[in-house]
Short mmCIF file of C-alpha atoms in Angstrom, two decimals:
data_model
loop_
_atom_site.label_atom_id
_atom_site.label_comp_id
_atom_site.label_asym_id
_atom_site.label_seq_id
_atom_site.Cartn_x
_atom_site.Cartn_y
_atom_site.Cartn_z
CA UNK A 1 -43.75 -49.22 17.05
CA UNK A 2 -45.24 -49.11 20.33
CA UNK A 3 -44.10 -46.02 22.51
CA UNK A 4 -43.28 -44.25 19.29
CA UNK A 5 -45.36 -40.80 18.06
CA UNK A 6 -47.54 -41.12 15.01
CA UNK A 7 -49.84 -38.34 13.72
CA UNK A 8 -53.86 -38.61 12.39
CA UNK A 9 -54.51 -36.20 9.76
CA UNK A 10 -58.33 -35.33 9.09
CA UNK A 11 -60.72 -32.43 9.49
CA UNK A 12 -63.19 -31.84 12.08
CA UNK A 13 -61.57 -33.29 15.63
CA UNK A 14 -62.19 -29.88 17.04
CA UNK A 15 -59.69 -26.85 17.58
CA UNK A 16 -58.59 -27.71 21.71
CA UNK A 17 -58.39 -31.36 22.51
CA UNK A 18 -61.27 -31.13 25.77
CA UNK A 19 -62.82 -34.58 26.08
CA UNK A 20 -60.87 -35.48 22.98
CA UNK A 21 -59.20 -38.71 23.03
CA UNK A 22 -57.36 -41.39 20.05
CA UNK A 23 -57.82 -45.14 21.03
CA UNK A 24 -55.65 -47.91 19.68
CA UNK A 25 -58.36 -50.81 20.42
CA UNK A 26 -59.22 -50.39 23.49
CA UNK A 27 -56.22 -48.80 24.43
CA UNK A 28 -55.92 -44.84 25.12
CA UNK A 29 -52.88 -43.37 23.22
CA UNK A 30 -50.90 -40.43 25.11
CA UNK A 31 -51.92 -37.18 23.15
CA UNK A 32 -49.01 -34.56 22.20
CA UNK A 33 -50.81 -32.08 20.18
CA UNK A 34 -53.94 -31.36 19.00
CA UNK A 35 -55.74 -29.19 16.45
CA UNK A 36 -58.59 -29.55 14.12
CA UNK A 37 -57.17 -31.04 11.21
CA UNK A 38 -53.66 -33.04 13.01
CA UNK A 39 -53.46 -34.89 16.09
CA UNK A 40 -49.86 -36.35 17.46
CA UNK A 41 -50.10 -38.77 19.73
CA UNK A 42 -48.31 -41.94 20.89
CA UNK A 43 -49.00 -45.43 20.26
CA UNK A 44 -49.84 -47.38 23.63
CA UNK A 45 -46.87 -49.45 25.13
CA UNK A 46 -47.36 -53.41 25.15
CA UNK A 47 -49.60 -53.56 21.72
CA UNK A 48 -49.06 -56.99 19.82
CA UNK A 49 -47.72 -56.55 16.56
CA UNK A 50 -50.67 -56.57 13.77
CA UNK A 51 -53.80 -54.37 12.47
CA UNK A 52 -55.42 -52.21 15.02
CA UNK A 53 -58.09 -49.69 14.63
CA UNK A 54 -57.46 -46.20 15.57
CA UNK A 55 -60.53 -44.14 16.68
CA UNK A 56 -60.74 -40.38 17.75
CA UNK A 57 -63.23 -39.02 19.81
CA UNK A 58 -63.58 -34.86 18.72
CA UNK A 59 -63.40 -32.13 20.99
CA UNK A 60 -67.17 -32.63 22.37
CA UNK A 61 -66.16 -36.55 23.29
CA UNK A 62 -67.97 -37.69 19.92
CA UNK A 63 -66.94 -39.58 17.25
CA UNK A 64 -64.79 -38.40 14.51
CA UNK A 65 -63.50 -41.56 12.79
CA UNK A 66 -60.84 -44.52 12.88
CA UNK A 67 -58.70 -46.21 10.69
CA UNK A 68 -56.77 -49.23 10.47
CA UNK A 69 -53.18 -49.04 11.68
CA UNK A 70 -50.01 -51.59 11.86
CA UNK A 71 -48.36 -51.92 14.95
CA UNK A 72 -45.00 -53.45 13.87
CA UNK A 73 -42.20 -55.65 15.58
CA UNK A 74 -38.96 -55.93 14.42
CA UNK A 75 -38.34 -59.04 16.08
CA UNK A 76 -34.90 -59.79 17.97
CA UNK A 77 -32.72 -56.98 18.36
CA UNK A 78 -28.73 -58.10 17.61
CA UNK A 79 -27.30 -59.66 20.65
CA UNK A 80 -25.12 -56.81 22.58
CA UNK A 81 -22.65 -59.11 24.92
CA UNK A 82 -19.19 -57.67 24.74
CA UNK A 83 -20.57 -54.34 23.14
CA UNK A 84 -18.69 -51.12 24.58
CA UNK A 85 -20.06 -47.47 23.83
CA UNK A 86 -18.52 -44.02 24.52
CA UNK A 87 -19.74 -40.50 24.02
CA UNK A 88 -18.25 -37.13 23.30
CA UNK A 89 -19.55 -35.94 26.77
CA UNK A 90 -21.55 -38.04 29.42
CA UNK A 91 -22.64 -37.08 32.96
CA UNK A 92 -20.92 -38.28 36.17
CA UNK A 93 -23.97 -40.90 36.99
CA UNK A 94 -24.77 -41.62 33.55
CA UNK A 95 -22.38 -43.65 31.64
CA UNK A 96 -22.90 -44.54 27.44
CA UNK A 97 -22.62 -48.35 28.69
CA UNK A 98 -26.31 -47.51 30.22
CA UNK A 99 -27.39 -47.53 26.58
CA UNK A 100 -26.60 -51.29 26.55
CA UNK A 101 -27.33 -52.97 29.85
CA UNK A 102 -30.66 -54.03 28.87
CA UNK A 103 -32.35 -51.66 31.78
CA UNK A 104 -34.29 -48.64 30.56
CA UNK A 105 -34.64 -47.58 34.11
CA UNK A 106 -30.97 -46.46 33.26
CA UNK A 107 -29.69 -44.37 30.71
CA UNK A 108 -26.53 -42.26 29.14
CA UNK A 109 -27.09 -38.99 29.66
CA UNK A 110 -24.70 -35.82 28.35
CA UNK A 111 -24.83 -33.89 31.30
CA UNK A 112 -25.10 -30.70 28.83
CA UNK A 113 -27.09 -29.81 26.77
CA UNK A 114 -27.65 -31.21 23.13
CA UNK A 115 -25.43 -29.09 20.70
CA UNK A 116 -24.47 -29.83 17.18
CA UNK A 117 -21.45 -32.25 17.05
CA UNK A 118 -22.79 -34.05 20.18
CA UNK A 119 -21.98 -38.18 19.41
CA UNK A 120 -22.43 -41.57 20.76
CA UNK A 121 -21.07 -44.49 19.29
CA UNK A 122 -21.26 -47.97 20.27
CA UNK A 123 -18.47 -50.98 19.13
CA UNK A 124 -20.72 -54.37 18.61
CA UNK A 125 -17.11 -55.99 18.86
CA UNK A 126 -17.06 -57.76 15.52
CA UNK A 127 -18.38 -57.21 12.14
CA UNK A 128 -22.13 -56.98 11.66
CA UNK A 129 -25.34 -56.92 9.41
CA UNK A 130 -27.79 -54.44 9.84
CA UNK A 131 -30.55 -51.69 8.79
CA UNK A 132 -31.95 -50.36 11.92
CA UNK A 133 -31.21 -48.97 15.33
CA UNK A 134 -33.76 -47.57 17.66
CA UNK A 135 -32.67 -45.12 20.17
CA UNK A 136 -35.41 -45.10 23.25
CA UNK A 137 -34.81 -42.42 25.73
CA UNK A 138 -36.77 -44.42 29.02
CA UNK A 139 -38.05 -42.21 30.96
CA UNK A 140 -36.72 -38.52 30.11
CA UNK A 141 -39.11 -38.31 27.32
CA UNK A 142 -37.95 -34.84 26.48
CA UNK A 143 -34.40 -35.45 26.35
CA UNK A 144 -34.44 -36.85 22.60
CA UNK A 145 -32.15 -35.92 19.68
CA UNK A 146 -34.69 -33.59 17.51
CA UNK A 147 -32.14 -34.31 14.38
CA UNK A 148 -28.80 -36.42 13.73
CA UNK A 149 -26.38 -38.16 11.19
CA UNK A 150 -25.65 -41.77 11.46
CA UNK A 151 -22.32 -43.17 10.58
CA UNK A 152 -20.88 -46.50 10.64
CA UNK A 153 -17.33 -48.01 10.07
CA UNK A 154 -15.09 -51.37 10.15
CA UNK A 155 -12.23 -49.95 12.08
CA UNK A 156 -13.62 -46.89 14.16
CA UNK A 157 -11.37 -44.81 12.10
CA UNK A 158 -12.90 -43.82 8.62
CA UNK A 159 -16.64 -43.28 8.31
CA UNK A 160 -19.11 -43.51 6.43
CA UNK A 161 -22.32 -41.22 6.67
CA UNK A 162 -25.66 -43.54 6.18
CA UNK A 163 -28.78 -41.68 6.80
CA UNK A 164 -29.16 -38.06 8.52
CA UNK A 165 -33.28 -37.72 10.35
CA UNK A 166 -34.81 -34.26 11.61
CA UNK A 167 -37.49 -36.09 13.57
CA UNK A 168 -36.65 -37.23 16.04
CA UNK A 169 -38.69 -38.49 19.24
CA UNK A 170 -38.66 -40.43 22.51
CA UNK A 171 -38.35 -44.10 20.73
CA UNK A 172 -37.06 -43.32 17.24
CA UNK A 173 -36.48 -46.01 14.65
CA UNK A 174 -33.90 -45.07 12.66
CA UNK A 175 -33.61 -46.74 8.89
CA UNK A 176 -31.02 -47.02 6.56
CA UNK A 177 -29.38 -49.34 3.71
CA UNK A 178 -27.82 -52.43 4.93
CA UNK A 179 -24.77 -51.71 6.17
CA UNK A 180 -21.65 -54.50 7.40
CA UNK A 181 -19.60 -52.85 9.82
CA UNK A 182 -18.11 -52.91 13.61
CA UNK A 183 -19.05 -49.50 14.59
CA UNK A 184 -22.09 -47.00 14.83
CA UNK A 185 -21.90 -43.38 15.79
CA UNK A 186 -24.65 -41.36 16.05
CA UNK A 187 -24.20 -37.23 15.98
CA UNK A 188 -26.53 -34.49 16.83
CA UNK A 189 -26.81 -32.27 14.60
CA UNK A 190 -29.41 -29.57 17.09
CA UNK A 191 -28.75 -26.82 19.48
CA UNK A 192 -31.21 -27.77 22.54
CA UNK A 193 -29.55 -26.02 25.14
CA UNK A 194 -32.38 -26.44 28.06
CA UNK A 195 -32.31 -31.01 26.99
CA UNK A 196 -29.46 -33.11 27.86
CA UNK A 197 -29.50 -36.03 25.21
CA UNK A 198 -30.87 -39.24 27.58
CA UNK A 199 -30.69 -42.47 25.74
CA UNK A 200 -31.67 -45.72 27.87
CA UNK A 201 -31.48 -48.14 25.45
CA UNK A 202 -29.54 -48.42 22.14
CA UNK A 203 -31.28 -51.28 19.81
CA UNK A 204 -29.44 -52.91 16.45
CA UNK A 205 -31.58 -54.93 14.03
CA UNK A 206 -30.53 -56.42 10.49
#
C-alpha cells in the first residue's frame, strides 16, 4: 500500500546509503534503513494501484537493480457514519473519535506512552463483514504500535482474539479471517515508553 514500509533484499547496494536512493517509477521512496544486503524503505504516497518497477541506485549513485512490484488498493473502506470509538487512555486534545472523522491531520493519541494492555476499540454500530483494518498514524510517524492483538465481538462483551502482528509501522494493514461482528478492539501488546500510540485514521474493509 502506498505510505506503507516494504524491504529490498539483495547484495551489493553498498554498506551506508550516500547517494543511494530506491525509485518506485519515477517516484523516490523515503529510505528507513540501509545496509548492503537489506534496504527498508517506504512506498511513495499517491501511486495508482498496479505493477511498478522498483530500482536502487548503490551507495556510489549507480545502478544495482529493480524489480517489479504491486502497489495494491483495497478499494472502499466500510462506511463509518454513526461509528463511536473509545480507548483505555487518550490525551486531553486527542480524542479516539479522531480515528474516524475522515481527517488525518487529526488523530487519537494516548497521552502516555505505549505499554502492554494499551486498547482502542471502535463500535461500527451494527453487525459487519470484514478482513482488514488499517491503522495509519498521519503525521506522528513514530508513534505506531510495534506489536498488538486484534479482537472482535457482537456485543462488546465477550471476545474473540483474531490475529496478533509484531510489525507494526506508520500505515499497517492488518489481515485476518473474515470475521461478522459489531466491535473491534485493538491491544498493544509493547512497552514504548518514550511513543504515545497516535492513530489518525482507523480503516475497515471486507
Amino acid at each position: 500500500m502506498p505510505r506503507s514500509k516494504f524491504t529490498i533484499r539483495g547484495s551489493g547496494f553498498g554498506d551506508a546509503q550516500g547517494l543511494g536512493t530506491v525509485y518506485f517509477g519515477s517516484s523516490y521512496a523515503e529510505i528507513d534503513t540501509w545496509s548492503d544486503t537489506s534496504i527498508s524503505a517506504y512506498v511513495p504516497k499517491g501511486l495508482p494501484a498496479g505493477k511498478v518497477t522498483v530500482s536502487v541506485r548503490g551507495t556510489s549513485g549507480a545502478d544495482a537493480g529493480g524489480s517489479s512490484f504491486d502497489v495494491i488498493d483495497l478499494g472502499p473502506a466500510l462506511p463509518r457514519t454513526g461509528w463511536t470509538a473509545k480507548a483505555s487512555d487518550a490525551s486531553q486534545s486527542d480524542a479516539p473519535e479522531n480515528m474516524l472523522g475522515g481527517n488525518s491531520d487529526t488523530r487519537y493519541s494516548s497521552g502516555t506512552g505505549q505499554y502492554d494492555g494499551l486498547w482502542i476499540q471502535v463500535d461500527m454500530g451494527q453487525t459487519q463483514t470484514f478482513s482488514k483494518i488499517v491503522l495509519d498514524v498521519g503525521g506522528s510517524v513514530s508513534d505506531y504500535a510495534r506489536s498488538a492483538d486484534v479482537y472482535v465481538s457482537t456485543d462488546g462483551t465477550d471476545w474473540t482474539k483474531v490475529t496478533s502482528v509484531a510489525d507494526g509501522q506508520r500505515v499497517h494493514l492488518i489481515s485476518f479471517p473474515t470475521q461478522t461482528a459489531r466491535y473491534i478492539k485493538v491491544v498493544n501488546t509493547g512497552n514504548v515508553a518514550r511513543s504515545w500510540w497516535s492513530v489518525a485514521e482507523l480503516n475497515v474493509y471486507n
